[in-house]
Tab-separated table of C-alpha atoms and ligand atoms in Angstrom:
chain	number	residue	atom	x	y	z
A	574	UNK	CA	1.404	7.433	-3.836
A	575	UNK	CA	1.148	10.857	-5.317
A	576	UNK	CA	3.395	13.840	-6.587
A	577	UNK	CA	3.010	17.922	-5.521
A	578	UNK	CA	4.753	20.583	-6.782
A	579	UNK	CA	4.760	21.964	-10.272
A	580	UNK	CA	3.498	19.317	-12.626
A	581	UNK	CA	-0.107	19.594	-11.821
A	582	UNK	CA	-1.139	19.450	-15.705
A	583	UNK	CA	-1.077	15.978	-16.982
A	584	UNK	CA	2.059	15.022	-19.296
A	585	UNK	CA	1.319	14.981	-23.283
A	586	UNK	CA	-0.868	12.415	-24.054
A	587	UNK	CA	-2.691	11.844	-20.421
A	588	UNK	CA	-6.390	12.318	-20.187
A	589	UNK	CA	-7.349	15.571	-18.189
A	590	UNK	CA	-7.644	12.784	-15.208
A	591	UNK	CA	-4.074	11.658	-15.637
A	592	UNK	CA	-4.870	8.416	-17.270
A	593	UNK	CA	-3.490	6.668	-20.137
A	594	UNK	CA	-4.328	3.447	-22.096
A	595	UNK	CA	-2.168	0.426	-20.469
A	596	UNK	CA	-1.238	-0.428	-24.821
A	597	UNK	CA	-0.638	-3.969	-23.617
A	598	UNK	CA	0.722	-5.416	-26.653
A	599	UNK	CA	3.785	-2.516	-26.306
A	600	UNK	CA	5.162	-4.900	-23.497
A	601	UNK	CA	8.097	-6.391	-24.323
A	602	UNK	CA	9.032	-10.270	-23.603
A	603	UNK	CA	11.884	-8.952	-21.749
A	604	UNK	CA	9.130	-6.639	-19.201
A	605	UNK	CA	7.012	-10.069	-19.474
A	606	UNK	CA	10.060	-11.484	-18.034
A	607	UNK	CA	10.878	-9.276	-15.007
A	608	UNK	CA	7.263	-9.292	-13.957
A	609	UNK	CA	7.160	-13.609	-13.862
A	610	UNK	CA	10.988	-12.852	-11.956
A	611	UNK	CA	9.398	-10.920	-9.188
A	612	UNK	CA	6.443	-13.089	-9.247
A	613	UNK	CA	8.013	-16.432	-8.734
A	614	UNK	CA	10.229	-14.807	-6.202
A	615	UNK	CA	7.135	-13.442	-4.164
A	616	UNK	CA	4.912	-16.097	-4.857
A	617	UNK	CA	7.242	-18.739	-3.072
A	618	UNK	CA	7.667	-16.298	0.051
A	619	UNK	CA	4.279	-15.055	0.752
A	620	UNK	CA	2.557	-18.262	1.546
A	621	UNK	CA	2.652	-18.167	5.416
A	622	UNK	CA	3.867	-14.587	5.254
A	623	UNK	CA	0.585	-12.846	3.518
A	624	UNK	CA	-2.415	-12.646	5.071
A	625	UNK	CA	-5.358	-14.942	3.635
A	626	UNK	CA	-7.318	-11.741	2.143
A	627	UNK	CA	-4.125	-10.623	-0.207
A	628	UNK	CA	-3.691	-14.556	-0.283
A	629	UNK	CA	-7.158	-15.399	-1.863
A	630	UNK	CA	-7.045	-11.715	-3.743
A	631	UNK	CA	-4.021	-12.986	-5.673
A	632	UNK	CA	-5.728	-16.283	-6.586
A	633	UNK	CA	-8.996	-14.897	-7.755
A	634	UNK	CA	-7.320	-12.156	-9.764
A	635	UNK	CA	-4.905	-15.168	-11.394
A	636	UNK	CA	-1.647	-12.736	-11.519
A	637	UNK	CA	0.736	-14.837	-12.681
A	638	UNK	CA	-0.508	-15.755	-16.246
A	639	UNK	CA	1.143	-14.290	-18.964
A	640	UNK	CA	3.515	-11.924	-17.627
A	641	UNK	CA	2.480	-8.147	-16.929
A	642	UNK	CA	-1.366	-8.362	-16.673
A	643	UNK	CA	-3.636	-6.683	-19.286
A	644	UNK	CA	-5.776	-4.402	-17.227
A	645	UNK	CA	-8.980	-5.274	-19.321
A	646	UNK	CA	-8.972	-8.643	-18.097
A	647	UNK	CA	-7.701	-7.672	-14.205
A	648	UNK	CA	-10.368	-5.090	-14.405
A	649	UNK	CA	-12.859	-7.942	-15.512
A	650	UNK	CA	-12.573	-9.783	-12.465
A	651	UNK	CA	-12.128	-7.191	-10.128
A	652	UNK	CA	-14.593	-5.239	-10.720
A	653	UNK	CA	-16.817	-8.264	-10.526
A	654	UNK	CA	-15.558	-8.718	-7.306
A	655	UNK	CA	-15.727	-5.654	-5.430
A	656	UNK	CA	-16.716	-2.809	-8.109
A	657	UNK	CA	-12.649	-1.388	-8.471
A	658	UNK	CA	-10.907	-1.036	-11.236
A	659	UNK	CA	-7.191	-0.478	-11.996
A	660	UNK	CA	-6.817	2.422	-14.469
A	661	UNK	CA	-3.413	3.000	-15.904
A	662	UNK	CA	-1.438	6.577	-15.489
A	663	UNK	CA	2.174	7.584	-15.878
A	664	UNK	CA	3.782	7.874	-12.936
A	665	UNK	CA	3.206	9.485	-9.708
A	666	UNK	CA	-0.012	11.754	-10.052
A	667	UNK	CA	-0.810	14.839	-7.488
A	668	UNK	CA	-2.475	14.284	-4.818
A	669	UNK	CA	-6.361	15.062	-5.945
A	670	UNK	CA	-5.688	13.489	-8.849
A	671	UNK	CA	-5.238	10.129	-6.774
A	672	UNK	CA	-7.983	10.768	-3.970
A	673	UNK	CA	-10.402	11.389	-6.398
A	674	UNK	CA	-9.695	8.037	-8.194
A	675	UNK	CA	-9.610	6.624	-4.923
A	676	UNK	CA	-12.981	7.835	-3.836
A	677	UNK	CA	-14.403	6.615	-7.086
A	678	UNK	CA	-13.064	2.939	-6.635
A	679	UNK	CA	-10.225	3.278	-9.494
A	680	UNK	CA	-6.978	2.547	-8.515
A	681	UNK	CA	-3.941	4.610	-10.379
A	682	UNK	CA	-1.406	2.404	-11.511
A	683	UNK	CA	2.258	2.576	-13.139
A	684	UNK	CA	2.188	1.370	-16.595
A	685	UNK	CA	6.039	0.721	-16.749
A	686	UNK	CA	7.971	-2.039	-15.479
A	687	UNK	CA	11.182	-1.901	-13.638
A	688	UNK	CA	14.341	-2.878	-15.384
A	689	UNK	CA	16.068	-6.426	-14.582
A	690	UNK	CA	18.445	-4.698	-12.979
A	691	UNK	CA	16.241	-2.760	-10.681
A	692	UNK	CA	14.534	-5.602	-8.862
A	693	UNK	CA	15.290	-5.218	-5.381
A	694	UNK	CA	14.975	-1.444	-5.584
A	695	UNK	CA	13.357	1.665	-7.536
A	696	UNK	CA	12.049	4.486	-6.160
A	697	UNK	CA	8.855	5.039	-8.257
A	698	UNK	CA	5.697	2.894	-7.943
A	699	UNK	CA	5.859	0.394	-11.154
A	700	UNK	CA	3.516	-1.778	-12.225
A	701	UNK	CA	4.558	-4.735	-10.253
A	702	UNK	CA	4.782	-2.940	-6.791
A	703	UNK	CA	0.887	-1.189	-7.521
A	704	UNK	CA	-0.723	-4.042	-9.431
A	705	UNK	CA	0.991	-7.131	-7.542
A	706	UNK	CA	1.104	-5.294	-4.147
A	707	UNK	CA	-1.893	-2.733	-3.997
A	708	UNK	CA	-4.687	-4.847	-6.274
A	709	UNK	CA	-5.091	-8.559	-4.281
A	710	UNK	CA	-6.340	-6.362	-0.910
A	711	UNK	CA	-8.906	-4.621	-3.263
A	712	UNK	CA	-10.546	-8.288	-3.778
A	713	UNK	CA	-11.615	-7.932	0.223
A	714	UNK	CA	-14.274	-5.962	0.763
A	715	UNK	CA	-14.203	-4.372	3.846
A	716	UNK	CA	-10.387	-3.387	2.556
A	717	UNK	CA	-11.908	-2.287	-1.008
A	718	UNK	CA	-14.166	0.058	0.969
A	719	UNK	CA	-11.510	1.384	3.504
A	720	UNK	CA	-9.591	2.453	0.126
A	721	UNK	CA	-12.756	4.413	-0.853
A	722	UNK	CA	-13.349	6.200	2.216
A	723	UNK	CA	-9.161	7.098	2.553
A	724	UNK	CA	-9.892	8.601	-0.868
A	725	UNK	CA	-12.491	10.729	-0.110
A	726	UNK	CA	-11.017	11.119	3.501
A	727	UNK	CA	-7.626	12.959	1.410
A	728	UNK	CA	-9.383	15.001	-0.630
A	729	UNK	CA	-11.003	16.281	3.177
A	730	UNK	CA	-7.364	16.368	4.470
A	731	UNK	CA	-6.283	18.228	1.739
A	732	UNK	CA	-8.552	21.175	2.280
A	733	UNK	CA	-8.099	20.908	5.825
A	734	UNK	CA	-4.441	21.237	6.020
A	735	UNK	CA	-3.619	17.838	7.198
A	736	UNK	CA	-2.605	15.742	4.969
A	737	UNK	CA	0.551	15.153	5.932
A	738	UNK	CA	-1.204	13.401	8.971
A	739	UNK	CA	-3.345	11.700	6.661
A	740	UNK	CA	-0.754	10.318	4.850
A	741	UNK	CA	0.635	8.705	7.366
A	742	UNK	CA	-2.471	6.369	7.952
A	743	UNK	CA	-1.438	5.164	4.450
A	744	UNK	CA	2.025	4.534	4.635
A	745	UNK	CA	1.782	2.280	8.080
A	746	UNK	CA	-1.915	0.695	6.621
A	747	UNK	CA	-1.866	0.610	2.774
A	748	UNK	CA	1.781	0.359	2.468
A	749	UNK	CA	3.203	-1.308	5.164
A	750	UNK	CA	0.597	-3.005	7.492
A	751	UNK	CA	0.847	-6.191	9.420
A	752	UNK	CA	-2.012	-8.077	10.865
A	753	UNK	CA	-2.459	-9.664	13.871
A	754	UNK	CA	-3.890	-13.540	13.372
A	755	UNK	CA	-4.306	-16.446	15.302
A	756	UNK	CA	-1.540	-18.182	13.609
A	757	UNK	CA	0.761	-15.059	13.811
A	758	UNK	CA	1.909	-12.024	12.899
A	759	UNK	CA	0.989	-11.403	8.771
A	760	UNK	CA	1.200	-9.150	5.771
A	761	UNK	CA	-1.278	-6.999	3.941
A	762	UNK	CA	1.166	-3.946	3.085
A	763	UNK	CA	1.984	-3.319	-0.436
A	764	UNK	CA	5.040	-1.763	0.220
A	765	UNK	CA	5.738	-5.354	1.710
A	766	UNK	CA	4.414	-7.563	-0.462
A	767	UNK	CA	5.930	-6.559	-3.301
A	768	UNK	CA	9.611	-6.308	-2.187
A	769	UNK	CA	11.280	-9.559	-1.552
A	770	UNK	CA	14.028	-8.130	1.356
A	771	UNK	CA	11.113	-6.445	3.209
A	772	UNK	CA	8.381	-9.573	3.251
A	773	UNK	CA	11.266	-11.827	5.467
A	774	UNK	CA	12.572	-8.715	7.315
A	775	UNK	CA	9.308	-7.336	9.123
A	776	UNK	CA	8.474	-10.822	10.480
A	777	UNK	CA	11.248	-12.118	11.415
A	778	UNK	CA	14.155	-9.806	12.035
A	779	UNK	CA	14.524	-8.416	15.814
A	780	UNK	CA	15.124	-5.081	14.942
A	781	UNK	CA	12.161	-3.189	13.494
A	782	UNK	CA	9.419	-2.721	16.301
A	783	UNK	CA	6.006	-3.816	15.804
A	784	UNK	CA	3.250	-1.711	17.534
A	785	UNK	CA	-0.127	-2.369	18.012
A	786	UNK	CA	-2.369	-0.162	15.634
A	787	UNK	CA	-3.615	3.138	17.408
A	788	UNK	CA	-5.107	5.681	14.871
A	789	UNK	CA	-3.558	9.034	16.891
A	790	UNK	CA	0.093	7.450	17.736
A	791	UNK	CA	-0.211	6.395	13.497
A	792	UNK	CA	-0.892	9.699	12.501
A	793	UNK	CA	1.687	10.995	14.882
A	794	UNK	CA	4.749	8.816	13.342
A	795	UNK	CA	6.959	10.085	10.745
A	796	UNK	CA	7.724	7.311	8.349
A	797	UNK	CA	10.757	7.115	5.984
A	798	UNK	CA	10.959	6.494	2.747
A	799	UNK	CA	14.508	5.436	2.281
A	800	UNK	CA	15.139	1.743	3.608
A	801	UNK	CA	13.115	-1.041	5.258
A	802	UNK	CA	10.683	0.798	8.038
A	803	UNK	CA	12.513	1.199	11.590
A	804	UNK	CA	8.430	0.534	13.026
A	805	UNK	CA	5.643	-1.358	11.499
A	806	UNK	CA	1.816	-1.279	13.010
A	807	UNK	CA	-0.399	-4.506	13.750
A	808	UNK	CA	-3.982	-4.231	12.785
A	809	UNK	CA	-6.498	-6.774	14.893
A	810	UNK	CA	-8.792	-6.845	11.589
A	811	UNK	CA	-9.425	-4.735	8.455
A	812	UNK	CA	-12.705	-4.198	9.863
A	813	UNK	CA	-11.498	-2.759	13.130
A	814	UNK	CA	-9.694	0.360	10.754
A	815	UNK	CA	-12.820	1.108	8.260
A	816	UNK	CA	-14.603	1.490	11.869
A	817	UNK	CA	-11.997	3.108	13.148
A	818	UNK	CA	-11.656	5.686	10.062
A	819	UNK	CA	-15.422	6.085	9.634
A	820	UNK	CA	-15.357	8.331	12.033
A	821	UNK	CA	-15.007	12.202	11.356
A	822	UNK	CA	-11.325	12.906	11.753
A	823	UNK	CA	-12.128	16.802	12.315
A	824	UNK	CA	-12.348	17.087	15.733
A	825	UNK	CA	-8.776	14.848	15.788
A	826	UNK	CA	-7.303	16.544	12.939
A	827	UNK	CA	-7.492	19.310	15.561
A	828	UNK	CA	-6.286	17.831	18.906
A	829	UNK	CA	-3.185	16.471	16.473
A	830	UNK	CA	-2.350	19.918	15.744
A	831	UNK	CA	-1.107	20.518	18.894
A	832	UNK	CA	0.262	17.000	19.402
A	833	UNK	CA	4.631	16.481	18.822
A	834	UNK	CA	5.409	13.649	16.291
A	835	UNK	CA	6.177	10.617	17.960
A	836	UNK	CA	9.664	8.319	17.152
A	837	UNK	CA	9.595	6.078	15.236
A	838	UNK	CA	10.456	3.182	17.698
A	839	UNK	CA	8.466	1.823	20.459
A	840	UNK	CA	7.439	3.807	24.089
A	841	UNK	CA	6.296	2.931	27.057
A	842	UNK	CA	2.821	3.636	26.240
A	843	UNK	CA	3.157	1.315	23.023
A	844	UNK	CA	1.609	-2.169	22.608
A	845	UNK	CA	4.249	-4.060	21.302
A	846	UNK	CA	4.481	-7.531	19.290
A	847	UNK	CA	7.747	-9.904	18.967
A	848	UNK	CA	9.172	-11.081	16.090
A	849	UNK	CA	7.953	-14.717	15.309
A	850	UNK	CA	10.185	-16.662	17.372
A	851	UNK	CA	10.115	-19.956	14.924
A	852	UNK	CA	11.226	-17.593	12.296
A	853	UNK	CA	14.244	-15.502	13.408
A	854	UNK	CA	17.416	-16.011	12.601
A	855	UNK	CA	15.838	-18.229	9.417
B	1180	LIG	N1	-13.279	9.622	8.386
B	1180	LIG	C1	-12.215	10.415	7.858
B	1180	LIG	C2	-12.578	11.930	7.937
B	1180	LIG	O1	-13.545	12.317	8.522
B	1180	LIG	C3	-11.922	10.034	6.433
B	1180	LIG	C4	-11.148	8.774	6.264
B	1180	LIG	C5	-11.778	7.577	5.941
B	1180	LIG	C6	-9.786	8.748	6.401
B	1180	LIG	C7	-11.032	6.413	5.757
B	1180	LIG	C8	-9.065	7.598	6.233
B	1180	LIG	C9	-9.675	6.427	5.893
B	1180	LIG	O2	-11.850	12.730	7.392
B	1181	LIG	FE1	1.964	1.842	-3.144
């Protein structure tokens, strides 16, 4: 998502916004490579696992192609689609840097690729995990306009003092959300979709908890940052949370202030959902 602390001036060669040309042609066959890898990998799990909206987002953006995608033609589509565009920056960026792309419908993303022997893990966003995980659910456009308002929503949180609140709203929508369907339990979470241990483990193993969505208990959850989440929240629709989050989070920003965190595992006053019975222990 975003960096704090000292580097708040772009690195050498960044625009004064942070971004940088994507220099597409730099790519080497062997990047090509790891991005068709993790692909292929995902690509034969998701069906069944995704929900239809990252599903469809995926197909209409044609991912797969030629390796890492050239932003110029992503961009061409997408923006077609729902007005985003994916701009290309160096790494983490601080947080107003990435709100106010946000709020302007551009979506940061890592130019690098992970290494082949990085796959399963790395602990900075890379292109894969923000193009192949963030970009499909920007195709849907009551999702593509959630992402708008959450921008402009963090730059508000920022000056409010709450952004760690804020930022949890993210991690258990953006990054790791499920969505409740009639035929089950399904993905939309980028942190999900783009890690191949994850996108089997929140469905079907019996440990993690699934809750049903509720904005406060979100915002009062600690999340970490370090394995596969311990709790994951089920939406009933994307357009259920840009209601939800259209509303003006000052007067809860306040009541949360003098709210405890919550655990990170279910209580009695959670909703929960099971694992998909036809899929554990698969
Ligand atoms: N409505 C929120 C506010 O008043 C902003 C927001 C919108 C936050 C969308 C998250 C997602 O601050
Ligand atoms: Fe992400």
């Amino acid at each position: 998502m975003s960096a704090d602390f000292f580097a708040q001036v772009p690195p050498a060669g960044a625009r004064p916004d942070w971004t940088i040309d994507q220099d597409w042609p730099a790519y080497t066959a062997a990047e090509h490579g790891v991005w068709l890898t993790l692909y292929e990998r995902q690509a034969a799990l998701l069906p069944g696992r995704a929900c239809d909206a990252f599903l469809h987002g995926l197909e209409a953006l044609d991912l797969h192609g030629q390796g890492v995608p050239d932003l110029r033609e992503l961009n061409g589509k997408l923006s077609a689609l729902t007005g985003w565009t994916v701009v290309a920056v160096p790494g983490l960026v601080p947080d107003e840097v990435f709100f106010e792309h946000l709020a302007n419908r551009r979506f940061p993303a890592g130019r690098f690729i992970r290494r082949p022997e990085q796959l399963d893990y790395l602990q900075e966003p890379d292109i894969f995990h923000d193009v192949f995980g963030h970009v499909p659910m920007l195709t849907d456009r009551t999702f593509a306009d959630y992402m708008q308002a959450y921008g402009e929503g963090g730059l508000r949180a920022l000056r409010l003092g709450r952004l760690h609140n804020l930022a949890r709203l993210y991690w258990y929508t953006v990054e790791f959300g499920l969505l409740d369907t009639p035929q089950g339990l399904r993905i939309y979470g980028a942190g999900i979709v783009s890690s191949y241990g994850e996108s089997a483990y929140c469905l079907d193993d019996p440990r993690p908890d699934r809750l049903a969505f509720d904005m406060i208990r979100v915002m009062r959850t600690p999340y970490r940052i370090d394995d596969f989440q311990q709790v994951y929240f089920v939406l009933p629709s994307f357009q259920r949370l840009l209601q939800e989050t259209l509303q003006d989070f000052g007067p809860i920003y306040e009541r949360l202030a003098a709210l405890p965190d919550l655990p990170m595992r279910r209580t009695p006053a959670d909703h929960v959902f099971q694992a998909s019975p036809s899929r554990v222990n698969r």
